XYZ file of C-alpha atoms in Angstrom:
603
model
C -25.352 -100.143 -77.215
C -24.885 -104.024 -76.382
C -27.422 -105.638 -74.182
C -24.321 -106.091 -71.435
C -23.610 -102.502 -71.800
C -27.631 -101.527 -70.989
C -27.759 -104.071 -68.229
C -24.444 -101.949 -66.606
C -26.125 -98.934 -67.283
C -28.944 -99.596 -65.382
C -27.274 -101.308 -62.866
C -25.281 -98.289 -62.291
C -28.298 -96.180 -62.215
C -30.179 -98.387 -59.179
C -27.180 -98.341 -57.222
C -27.098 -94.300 -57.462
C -30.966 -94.278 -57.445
C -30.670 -96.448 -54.088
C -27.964 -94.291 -52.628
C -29.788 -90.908 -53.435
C -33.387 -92.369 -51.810
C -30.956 -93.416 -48.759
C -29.847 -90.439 -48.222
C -32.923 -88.293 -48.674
C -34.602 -90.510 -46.656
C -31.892 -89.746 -43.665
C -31.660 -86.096 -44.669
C -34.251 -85.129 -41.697
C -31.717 -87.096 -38.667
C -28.630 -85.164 -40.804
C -30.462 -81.864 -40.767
C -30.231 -82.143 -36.846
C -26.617 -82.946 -36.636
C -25.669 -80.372 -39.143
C -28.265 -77.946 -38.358
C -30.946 -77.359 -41.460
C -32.027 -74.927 -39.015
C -29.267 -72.737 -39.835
C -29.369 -73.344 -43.844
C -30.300 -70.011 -45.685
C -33.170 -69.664 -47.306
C -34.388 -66.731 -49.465
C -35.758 -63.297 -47.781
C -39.260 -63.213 -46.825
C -41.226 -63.053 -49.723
C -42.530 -59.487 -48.278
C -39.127 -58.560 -49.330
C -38.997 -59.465 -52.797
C -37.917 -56.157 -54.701
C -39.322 -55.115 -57.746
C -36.035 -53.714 -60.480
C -36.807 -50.756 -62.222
C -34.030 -48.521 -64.484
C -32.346 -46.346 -63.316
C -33.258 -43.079 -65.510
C -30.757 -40.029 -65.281
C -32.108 -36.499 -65.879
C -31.145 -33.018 -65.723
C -31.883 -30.559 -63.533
C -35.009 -29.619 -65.409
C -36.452 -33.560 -64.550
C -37.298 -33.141 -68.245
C -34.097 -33.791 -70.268
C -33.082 -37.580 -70.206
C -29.201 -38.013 -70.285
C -29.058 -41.483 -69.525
C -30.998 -45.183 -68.283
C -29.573 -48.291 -66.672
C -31.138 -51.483 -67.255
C -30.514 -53.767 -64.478
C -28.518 -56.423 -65.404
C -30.800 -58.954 -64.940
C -33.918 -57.421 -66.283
C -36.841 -55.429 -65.353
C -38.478 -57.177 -62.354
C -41.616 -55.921 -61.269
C -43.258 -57.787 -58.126
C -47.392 -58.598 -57.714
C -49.126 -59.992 -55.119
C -50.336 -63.594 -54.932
C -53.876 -62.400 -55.428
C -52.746 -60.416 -58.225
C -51.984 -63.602 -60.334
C -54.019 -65.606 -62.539
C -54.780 -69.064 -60.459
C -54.372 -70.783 -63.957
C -50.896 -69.497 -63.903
C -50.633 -71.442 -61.058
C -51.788 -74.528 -62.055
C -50.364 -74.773 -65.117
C -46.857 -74.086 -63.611
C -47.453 -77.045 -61.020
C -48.561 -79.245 -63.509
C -45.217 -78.763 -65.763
C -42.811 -78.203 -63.226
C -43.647 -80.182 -60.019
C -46.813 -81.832 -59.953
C -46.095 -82.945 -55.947
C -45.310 -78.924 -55.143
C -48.224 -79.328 -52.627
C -47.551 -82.163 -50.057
C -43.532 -82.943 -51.194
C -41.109 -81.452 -48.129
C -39.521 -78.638 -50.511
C -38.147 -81.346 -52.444
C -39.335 -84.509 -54.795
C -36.968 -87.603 -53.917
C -38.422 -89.220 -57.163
C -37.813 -86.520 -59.757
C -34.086 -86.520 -58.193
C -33.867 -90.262 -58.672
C -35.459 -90.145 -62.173
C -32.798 -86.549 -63.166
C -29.994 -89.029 -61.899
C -31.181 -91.542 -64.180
C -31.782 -89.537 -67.302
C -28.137 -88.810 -67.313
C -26.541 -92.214 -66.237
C -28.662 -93.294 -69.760
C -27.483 -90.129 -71.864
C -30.923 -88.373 -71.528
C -29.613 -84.839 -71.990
C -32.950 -83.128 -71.054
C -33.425 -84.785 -67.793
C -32.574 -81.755 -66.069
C -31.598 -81.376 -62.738
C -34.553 -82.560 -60.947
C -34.990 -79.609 -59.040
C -39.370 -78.656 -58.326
C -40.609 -75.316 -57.625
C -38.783 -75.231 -54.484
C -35.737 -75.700 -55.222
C -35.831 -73.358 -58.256
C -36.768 -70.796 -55.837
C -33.709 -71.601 -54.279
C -31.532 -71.916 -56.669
C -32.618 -68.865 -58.288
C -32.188 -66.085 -55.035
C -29.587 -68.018 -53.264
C -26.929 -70.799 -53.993
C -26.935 -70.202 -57.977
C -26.646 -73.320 -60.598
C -23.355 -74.972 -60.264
C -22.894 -78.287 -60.971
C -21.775 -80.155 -57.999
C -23.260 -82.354 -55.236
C -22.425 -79.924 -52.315
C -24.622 -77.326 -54.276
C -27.339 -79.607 -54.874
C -27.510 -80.614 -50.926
C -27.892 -76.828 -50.231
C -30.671 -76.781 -52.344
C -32.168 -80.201 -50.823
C -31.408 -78.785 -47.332
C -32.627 -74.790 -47.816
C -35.989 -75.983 -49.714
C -36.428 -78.484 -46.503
C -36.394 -75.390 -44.469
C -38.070 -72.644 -46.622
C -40.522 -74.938 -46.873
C -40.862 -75.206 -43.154
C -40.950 -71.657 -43.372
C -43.439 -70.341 -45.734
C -46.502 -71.392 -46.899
C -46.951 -72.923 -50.600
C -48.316 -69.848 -51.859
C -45.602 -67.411 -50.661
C -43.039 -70.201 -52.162
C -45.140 -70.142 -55.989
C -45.952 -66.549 -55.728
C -42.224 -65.549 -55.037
C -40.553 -68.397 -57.741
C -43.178 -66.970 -60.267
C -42.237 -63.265 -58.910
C -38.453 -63.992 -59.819
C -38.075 -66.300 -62.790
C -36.742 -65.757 -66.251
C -39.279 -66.303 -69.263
C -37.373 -65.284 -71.880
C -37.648 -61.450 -74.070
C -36.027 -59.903 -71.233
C -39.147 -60.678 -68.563
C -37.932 -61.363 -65.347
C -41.517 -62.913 -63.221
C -44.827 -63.340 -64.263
C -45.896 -59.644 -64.779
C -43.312 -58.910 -67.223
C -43.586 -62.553 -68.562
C -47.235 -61.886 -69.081
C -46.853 -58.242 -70.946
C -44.109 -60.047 -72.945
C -46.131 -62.627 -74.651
C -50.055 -61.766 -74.287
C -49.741 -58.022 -73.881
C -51.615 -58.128 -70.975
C -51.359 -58.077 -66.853
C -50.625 -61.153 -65.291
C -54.162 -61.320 -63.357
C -55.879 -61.315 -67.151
C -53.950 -64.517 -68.322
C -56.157 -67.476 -69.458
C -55.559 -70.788 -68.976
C -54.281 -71.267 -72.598
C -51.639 -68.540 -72.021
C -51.377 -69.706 -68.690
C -50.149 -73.170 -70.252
C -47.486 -71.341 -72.395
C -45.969 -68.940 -69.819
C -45.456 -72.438 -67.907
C -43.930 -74.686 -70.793
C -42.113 -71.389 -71.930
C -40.086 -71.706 -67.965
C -37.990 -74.512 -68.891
C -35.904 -73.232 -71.876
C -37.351 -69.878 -72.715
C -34.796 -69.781 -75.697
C -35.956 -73.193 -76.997
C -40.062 -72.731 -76.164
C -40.621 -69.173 -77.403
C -42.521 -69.484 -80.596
C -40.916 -66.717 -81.969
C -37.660 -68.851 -81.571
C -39.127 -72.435 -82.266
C -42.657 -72.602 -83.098
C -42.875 -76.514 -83.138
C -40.902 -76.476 -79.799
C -43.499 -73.939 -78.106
C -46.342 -76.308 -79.711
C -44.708 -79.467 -79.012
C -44.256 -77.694 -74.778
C -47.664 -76.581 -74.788
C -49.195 -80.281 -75.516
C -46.945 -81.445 -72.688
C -48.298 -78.910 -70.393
C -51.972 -79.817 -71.241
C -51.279 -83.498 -70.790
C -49.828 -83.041 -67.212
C -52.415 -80.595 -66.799
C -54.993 -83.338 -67.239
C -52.814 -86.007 -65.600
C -52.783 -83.881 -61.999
C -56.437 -83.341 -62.092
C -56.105 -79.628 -62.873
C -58.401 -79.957 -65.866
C -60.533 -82.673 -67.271
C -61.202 -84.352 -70.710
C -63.271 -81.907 -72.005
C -61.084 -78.776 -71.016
C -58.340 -80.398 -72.185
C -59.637 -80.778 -75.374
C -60.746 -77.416 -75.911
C -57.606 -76.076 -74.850
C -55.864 -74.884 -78.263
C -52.757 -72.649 -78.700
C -53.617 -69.212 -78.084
C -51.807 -66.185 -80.116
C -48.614 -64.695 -78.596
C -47.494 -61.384 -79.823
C -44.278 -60.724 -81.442
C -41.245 -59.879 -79.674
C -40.650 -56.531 -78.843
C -37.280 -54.994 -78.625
C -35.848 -55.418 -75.706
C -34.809 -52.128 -73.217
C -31.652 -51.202 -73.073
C -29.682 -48.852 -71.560
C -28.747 -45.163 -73.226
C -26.673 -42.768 -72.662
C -23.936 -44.477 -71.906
C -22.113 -44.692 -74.857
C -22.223 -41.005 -75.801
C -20.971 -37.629 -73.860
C -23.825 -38.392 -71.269
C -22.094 -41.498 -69.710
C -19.587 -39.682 -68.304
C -22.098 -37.192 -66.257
C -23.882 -40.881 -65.610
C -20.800 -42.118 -63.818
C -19.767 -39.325 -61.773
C -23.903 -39.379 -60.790
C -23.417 -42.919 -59.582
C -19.986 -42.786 -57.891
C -21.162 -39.525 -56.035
C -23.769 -41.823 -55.021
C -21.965 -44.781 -53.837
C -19.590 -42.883 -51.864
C -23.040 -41.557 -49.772
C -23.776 -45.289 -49.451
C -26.480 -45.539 -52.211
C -25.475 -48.681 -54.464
C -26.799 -49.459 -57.815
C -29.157 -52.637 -56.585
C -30.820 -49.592 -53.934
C -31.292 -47.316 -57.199
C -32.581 -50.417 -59.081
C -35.437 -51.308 -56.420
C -36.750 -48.185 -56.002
C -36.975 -47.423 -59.196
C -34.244 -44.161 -59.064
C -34.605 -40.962 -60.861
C -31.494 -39.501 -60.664
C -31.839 -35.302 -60.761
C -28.634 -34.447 -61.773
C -27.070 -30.334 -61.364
C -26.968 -30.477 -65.079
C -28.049 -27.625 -67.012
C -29.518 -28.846 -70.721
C -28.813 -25.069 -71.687
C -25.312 -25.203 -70.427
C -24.654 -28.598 -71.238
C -25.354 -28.238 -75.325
C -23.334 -24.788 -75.265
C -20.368 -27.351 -73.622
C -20.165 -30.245 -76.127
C -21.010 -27.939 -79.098
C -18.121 -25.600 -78.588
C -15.894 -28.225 -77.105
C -15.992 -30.599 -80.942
C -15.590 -27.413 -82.968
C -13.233 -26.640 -81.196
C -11.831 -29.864 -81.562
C -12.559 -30.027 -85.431
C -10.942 -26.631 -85.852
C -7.221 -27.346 -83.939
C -7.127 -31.304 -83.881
C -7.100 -31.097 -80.398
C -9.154 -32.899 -77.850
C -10.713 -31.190 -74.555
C -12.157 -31.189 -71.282
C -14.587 -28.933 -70.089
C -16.240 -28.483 -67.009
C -19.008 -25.719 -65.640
C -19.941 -25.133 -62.425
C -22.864 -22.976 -60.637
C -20.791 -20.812 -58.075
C -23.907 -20.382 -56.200
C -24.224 -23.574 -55.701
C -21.229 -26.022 -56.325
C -22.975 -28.039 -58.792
C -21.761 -29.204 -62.030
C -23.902 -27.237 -64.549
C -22.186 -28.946 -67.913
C -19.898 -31.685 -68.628
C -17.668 -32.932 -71.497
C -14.834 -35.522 -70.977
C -14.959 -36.840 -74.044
C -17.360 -38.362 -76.648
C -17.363 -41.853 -75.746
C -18.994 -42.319 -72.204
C -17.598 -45.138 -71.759
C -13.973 -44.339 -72.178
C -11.451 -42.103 -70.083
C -13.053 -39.400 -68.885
C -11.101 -36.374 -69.629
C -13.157 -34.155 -67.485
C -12.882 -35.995 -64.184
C -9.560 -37.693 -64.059
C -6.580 -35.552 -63.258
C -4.434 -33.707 -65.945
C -1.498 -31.648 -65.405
C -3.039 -27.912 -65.019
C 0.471 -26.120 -65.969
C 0.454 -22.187 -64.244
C -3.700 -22.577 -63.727
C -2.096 -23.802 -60.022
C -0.762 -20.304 -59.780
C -3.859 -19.281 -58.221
C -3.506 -21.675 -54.815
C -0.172 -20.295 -54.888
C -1.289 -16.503 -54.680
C -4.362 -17.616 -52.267
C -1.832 -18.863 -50.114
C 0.297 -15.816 -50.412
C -2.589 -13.663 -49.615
C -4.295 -15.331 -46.881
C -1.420 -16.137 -44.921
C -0.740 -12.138 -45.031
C 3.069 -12.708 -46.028
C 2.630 -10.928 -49.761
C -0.324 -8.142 -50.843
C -1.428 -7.672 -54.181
C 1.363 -4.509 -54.224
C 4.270 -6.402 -52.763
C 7.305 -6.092 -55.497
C 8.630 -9.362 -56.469
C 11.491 -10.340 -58.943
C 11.288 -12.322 -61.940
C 14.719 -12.918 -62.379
C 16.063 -16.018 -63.185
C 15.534 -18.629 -60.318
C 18.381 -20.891 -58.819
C 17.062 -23.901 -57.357
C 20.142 -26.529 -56.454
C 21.733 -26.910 -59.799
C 18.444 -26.572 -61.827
C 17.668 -22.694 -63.394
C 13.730 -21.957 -63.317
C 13.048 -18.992 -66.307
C 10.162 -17.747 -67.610
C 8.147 -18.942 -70.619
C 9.344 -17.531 -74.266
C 12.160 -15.082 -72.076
C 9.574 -12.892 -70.284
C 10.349 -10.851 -67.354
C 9.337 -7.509 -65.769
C 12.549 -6.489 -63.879
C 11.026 -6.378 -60.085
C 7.485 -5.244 -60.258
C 3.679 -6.180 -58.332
C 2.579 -9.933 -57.649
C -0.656 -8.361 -59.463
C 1.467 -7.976 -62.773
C 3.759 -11.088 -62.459
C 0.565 -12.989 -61.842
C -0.889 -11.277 -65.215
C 2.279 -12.296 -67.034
C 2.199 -15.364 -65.246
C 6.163 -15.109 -64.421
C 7.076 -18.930 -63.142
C 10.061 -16.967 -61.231
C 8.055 -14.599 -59.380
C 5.816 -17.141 -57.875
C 8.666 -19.714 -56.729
C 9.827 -16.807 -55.318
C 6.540 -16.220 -53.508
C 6.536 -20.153 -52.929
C 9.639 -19.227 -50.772
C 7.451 -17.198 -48.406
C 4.804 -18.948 -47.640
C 4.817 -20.624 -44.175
C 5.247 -24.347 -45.420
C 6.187 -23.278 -48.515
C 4.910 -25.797 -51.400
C 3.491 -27.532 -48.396
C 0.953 -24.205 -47.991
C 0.087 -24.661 -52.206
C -1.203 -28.137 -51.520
C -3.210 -26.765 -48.384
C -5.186 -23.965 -50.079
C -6.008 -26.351 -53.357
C -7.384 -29.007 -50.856
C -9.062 -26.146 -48.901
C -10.603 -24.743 -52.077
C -11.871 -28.466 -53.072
C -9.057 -30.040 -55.384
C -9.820 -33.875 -54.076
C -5.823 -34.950 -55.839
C -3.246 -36.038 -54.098
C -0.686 -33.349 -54.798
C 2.424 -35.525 -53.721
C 4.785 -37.351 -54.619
C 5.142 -41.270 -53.601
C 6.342 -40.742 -50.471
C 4.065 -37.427 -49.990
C 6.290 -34.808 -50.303
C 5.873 -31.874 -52.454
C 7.671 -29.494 -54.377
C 8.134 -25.932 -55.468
C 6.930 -27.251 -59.202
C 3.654 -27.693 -57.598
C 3.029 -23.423 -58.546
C 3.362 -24.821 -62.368
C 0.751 -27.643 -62.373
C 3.199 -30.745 -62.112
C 0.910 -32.444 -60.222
C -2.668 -33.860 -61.360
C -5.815 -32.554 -61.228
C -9.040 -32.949 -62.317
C -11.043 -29.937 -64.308
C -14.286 -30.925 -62.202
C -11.783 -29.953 -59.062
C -9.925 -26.691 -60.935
C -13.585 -25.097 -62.074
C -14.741 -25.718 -58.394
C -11.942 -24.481 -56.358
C -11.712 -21.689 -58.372
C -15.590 -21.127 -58.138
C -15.037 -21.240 -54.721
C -12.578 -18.004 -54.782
C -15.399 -16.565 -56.707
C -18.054 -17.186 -54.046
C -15.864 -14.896 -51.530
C -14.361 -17.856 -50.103
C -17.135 -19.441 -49.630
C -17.319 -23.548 -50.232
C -20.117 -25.378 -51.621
C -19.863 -29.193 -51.935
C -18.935 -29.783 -55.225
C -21.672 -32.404 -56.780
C -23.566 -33.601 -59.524
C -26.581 -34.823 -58.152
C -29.268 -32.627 -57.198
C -31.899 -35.284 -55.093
C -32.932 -38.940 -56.111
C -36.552 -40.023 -55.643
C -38.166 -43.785 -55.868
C -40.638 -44.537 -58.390
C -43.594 -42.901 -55.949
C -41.689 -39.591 -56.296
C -40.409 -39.568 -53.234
C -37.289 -38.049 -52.255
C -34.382 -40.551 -51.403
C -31.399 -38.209 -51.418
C -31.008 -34.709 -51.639
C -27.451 -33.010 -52.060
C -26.271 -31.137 -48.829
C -26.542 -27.582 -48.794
C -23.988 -26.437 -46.289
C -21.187 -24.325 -46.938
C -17.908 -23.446 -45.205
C -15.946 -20.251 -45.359
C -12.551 -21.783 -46.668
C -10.526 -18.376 -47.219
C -11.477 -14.906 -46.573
C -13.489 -12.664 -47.937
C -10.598 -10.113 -48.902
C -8.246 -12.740 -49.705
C -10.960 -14.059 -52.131
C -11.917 -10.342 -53.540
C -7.635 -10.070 -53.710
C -7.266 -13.057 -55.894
C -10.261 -11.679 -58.124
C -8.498 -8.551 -58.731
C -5.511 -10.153 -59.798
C -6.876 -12.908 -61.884
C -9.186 -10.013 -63.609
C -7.361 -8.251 -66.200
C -6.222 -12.126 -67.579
C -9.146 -13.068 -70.080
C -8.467 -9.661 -72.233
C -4.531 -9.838 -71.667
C -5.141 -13.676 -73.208
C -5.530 -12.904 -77.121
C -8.363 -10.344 -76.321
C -10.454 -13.529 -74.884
C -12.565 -11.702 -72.574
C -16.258 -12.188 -72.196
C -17.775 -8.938 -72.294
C -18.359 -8.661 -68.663
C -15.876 -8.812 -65.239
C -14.033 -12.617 -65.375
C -10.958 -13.693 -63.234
C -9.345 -16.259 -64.650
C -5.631 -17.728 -65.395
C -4.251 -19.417 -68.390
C -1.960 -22.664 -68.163
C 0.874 -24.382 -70.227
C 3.193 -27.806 -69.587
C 5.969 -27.740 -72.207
C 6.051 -31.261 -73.499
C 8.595 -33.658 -72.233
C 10.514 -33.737 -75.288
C 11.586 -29.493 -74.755
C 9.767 -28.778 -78.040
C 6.378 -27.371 -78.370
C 3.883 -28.225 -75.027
C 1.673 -31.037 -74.267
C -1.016 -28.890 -72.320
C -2.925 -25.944 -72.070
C -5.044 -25.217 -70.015
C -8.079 -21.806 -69.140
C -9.804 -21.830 -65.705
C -12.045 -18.917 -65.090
C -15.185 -17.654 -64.371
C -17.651 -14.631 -64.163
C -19.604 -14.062 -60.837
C -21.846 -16.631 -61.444
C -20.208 -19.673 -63.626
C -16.872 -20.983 -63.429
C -15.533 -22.691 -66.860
C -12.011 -25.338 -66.812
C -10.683 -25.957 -70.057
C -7.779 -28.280 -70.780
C -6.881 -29.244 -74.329
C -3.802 -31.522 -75.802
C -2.839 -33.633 -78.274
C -5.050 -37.184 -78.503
C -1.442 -39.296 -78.915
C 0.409 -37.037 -75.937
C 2.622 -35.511 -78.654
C 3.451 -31.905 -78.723
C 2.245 -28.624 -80.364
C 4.203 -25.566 -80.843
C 0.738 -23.574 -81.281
C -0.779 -24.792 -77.839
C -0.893 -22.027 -74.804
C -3.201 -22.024 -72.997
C -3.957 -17.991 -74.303
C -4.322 -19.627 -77.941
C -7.121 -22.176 -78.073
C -7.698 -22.875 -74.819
C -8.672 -19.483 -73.884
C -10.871 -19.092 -77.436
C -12.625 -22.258 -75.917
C -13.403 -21.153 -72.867
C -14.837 -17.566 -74.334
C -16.761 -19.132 -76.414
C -18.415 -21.187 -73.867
C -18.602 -17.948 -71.350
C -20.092 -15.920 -73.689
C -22.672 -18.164 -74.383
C -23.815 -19.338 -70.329
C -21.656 -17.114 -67.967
C-alpha cells in the first residue's frame, strides 16, 4: 500500500469516525423525536427461560421413545448470585471494559470497529459491548446493516435505562454461546471445567471469557495456541482495568480444560419412534402447547403408548414385511380409552408416515355404511338385500372375483363383503353417501371424505376416499365401546421438569351411535376374522377385510384388516412400496395374517 493510498485510508476513516461520534453524540435529542422509549428491549431478565429436551416416553414413564434437543442448545438459567464474580470480571475486562458507566453503548469501540475495517482489520468486529450483545443476541439478530446496528445503539440506550448492570451481565452471560453445545455460563462452565458455574476460578474464569469471542477459534480442543494466545489477552486487560494487579497477574497460568464431550442430540427420531414423536407434538400444538413451551419447562411427554404393544407392532409388522415384500401400517388402540396403544408407519421416523396419513381403506368403509344403515333404522341385520349386478348411469358395479348370494341378509352380504349389496343399501340411507361420510366423522375419521367441490359418492362404501389407520382403528374402536367415543390421542399428560402436570388428555366421552346399533354392527362384523383364511384370534373379534384393485385392472394396490376384540382395536393396511400391483394382495391374505398375529399377541 502507497503512502497516498494510507493517507486516503485514514482520511476516509476520520471522516466516518467523525460522522459516527456526531451522531452518537445526538442520538439522546433523536431518541426523543423517534421515541427510544418505544425501542424493544429484551424481556425482564426474571423471564429468561431455561431450555431443556424434550424427552418422549411411554405410558409406563419408563420406556424412552424419543428426545428433542432444542435447536439452539441446552440453556439452563442461574441467578446472579449463583455466578462466580471472577466470571464477571474477566468477561468485562475482554469484552467491554466501560460496561459500568458507558450508556448501553461504547462510542469509542464503534469508532475504533469502523476503523478496523476501513484499514482491512478483519477481526475488528462489530464493536458491539456487553450491551449490545445482549441485544443482539434475544432481539434484533446479527445482520449486517446500519439500520440493525442503530436498533442495537437505540435498544441498549434503553435497556440500559431499564435494568441495572447486573441484570444486563447476569442475563448476556445467562444466554450466550461458548462453544461444545453450551448455551450461558452454567453449561459453559460444565463444558470446559466440569464444574458449576459458582465454583469457577479466576483462571477458568479468564478462559470462559476469551473463549466468548470465537468459541470455534478459542477452544483449546480446536486451537490450543489460539485459546493460549486469548487467555494472555484476557489477563492483560484484566490487569489494564484494575481487576487484578501485578502479582495476580503473574500467577495467573492456564488452567486444565477437559476434553470435549459429545454433544446431545436428539433420538428417536430417525427410527419407528419418530413417527409416535410427531403425532405427540402435533396433538400438542393443536391444544396450543408449542415446542419453545415444551422446551422451557423442560417437557416429559407421557405418551398412550404401550412398550408391550408397541414391540408386538413393529416386530410383526417387518416380518411381515420380509415375508410378502410388502410394506404396512399398523395402528392399536385402547377401546377403553381412545388412546393409541402401538404405532408403526414406517421405519424411518422421519419419512411419510404410513400410519397417520390417509390411504384408501377399500370395503373396511363398509362398516360406516352398515352403521348408517342400522342407526338410521331403514335396514336390520335380517333385511334381504340383492347382490345382483348394480347399474349406476352407464357404469356396472359387480362383485369381487364373481361372488354373489342371490338375495339374502345384510349380515351375510356384509360377511361376503358383496360391493352390490351395500350400494344398494347406500340407496336407502337418508342422504345416501352423504349419511356414509356422517357416521365415519361421527365415529372419529378426521378425512375429508369429498371430492373438490365436497360432494360425495356411492364409491365412498368401497374406500375411494382417504383415510388414515390411526382414524379406521379408532372409529371402529368406537363401535366396539357400544357407541361410545373417546378422544382419540396419543398423549397421556405432560409435566415440567418439577414433575408437575402441564397437560393431561381429556377424559370425556360422547355416545356417537347407539348401543344396539353398535352391538348390531358387532354381530355382523363377527363371524369375518375366521371367514378371512381362518384368521381369527381365538376369542370374539368383529372386524372387516378391505381391497382397492389397482388402477391398471390387474392385481390390487391395497389391502387392508380393521378389527378388534373387546378391548383393542388393530388397522392394518399393506401395498406395494412403488404403488404397483399384486395379484396375491386381499386384504383376507396377508393383511388379515398381520393383523392375527398382532391380536393374538396384545388383544
Amino acid at each position: 500500500m502507497t503512502k497516498r493510498s494510507v493517507f486516503l485510508a485514514l482520511w476516509k476513516a476520520a471522516i466516518i469516525v467523525i460522522l459516527l461520534m456526531m451522531t452518537i453524540a445526538t442520538a439522546g435529542a433523536y431518541a426523543f423525536v423517534r421515541g427510544v422509549d418505544s425501542a424493544p428491549v429484551p424481556d425482564s431478565p426474571k423471564n429468561l427461560k431455561t431450555q431443556s429436551a424434550i424427552t418422549i416416553v411411554a405410558r409406563d414413564e419408563a420406556t424412552p421413545i424419543a428426545t428433542i434437543q432444542p435447536p439452539d442448545g441446552v440453556r439452563e438459567i442461574v441467578s446472579s448470585q449463583q455466578i462466580s464474580p471472577y466470571i464477571k470480571e474477566a468477561l468485562i475486562a475482554a469484552e467491554d471494559a466501560t460496561f459500568e458507566k458507558n450508556p448501553g453503548f461504547a462510542p469509542q469501540r464503534i469508532a475504533a470497529a469502523a476503523y478496523g475495517h476501513l484499514t482491512g482489520n478483519e477481526n475488528a468486529g462489530g464493536g458491539s459491548g456487553i450491551t449490545q450483545q445482549l441485544v443482539k443476541n434475544t432481539l434484533v439478530g446479527d445482520e449486517v446493516s446500519l439500520d440493525r446496528k442503530w436498533k442495537e445503539v437505540l435498544s441498549s440506550t434503553r435497556l440500559t435505562s431499564t435494568w441495572t448492570k447486573d441484570e444486563i451481565i447476569t442475563a448476556y452471560l445467562n444466554v450466550v454461546y461458548f462453544g461444545r453445545g453450551a448455551l450461558g455460563i452454567e453449561r459453559a462452565s460444565q463444558a470446559y471445567f466440569g464444574k458449576h458455574v459458582s465454583e469457577v476460578n479466576r483462571e477458568e474464569a479468564a478462559v470462559l471469557a476469551g473463549v466468548v469471542q470465537s468459541p470455534s477459534a478459542h477452544d483449546p480442543a480446536v486451537n490450543e495456541e489460539s485459546a493460549h494466545n486469548r487467555f494472555e489477552y484476557v489477563k492483560k486487560q484484566m490487569l489494564k482495568t484494575g481487576m487484578i494487579d501485578e502479582k495476580e497477574f503473574t500467577s495467573m497460568s492456564y488452567p486444565e480444560v477437559i476434553p470435549p464431550k459429545p454433544l446431545d442430540v436428539s433420538t428417536g427420531l430417525n427410527d419407528v419412534t419418530g413417527h409416535i414423536a410427531s403425532q405427540a407434538l402435533m396433538e400438542l400444538a393443536a391444544k396450543k402447547i408449542t415446542k419453545d413451551e415444551l422446551f422451557d419447562n423442560g417437557a416429559t411427554i407421557v405418551t398412550t403408548i404401550d412398550p408391550n404393544v408397541q414391540e408386538t407392532v413393529v416386530e410383526q409388522a417387518r416380518n411381515a414385511q420380509a415375508n410378502s415384500g410388502l410394506i404396512s401400517a399398523v395402528v392399536s388402540v385402547d377401546n377403553a380409552t381412545g388412546g393409541v396403544l402401538g404405532m408403526y408407519g414406517g421405519d424411518n421416523g422421519q419419512g411419510y408416515d404410513r400410519a397417520s396419513n390417509e390411504q384408501l381403506t377399500g370395503s373396511t368403509f363398509k362398516i360406516f355404511t352398515l352403521a348408517s344403515g342400522l342407526e338410521s333404522g331403514v335396514i336390520g341385520l335380517d333385511t334381504q338385500i340383492s347382490s345382483d349386478p348394480y347399474q349406476l348411469g352407464n357404469h356396472t358395479v359387480n362383485n369381487s372375483e364373481g361372488m354373489s348370494c342371490g338375495t339374502c341378509s345384510v349380515a351375510e352380504a356384509t360377511k361376503q363383503s358383496l360391493n352390490t349389496s351395500f350400494y344398494r343399501i347406500v340407496d336407502k340411507l337418508p342422504q345416501g353417501a352423504k349419511s356414509v361420510r356422517s357416521m365415519a366423522k361421527k365415529l372419529g375419521v378426521k378425512a375429508s371424505l369429498s371430492e373438490v367441490d365436497g360432494s360425495v359418492n356411492h364409491s365412498i362404501t368401497l374406500g375411494t376416499y382417504g383415510t388414515s389407520m390411526r382414524d379406521m382403528a379408532f372409529a371402529l374402536s368406537t363401535i366396539i365401546n357400544g357407541g361410545l367415543r373417546h378422544s382419540n390421542h396419543i398423549v397421556d399428560h405432560v409435566t415440567n421438569r418439577n414433575g408437575q402436570v402441564m397437560f393431561r388428555a381429556s377424559t370425556a366421552t360422547k355416545q356417537v351411535i347407539s348401543k344396539s346399533t353398535a352391538d348390531d354392527v358387532k354381530t355382523a362384523l363377527s363371524p369375518i376374522a375366521d371367514y378371512s383364511n381362518g384368521n381369527g384370534i381365538g376369542k370374539p373379534s368383529y372386524s372387516k377385510t378391505g381391497t382397492t384393485e389397482h388402477p391398471s385392472g390387474y392385481g390390487n394396490r391395497d389391502g387392508l384388516m380393521v378389527g378388534g376384540s373387546d378391548s383393542v382395536t388393530t388397522a392394518v393396511w399393506m401395498g406395494m412400496e412403488d404403488g404397483s400391483a399384486r395379484s396375491d394382495l386381499w386384504g383376507a391374505t396377508y393383511p388379515a395374517s398381520l393383523w392375527s398375529s398382532i391380536m393374538r399377541n396384545i388383544g
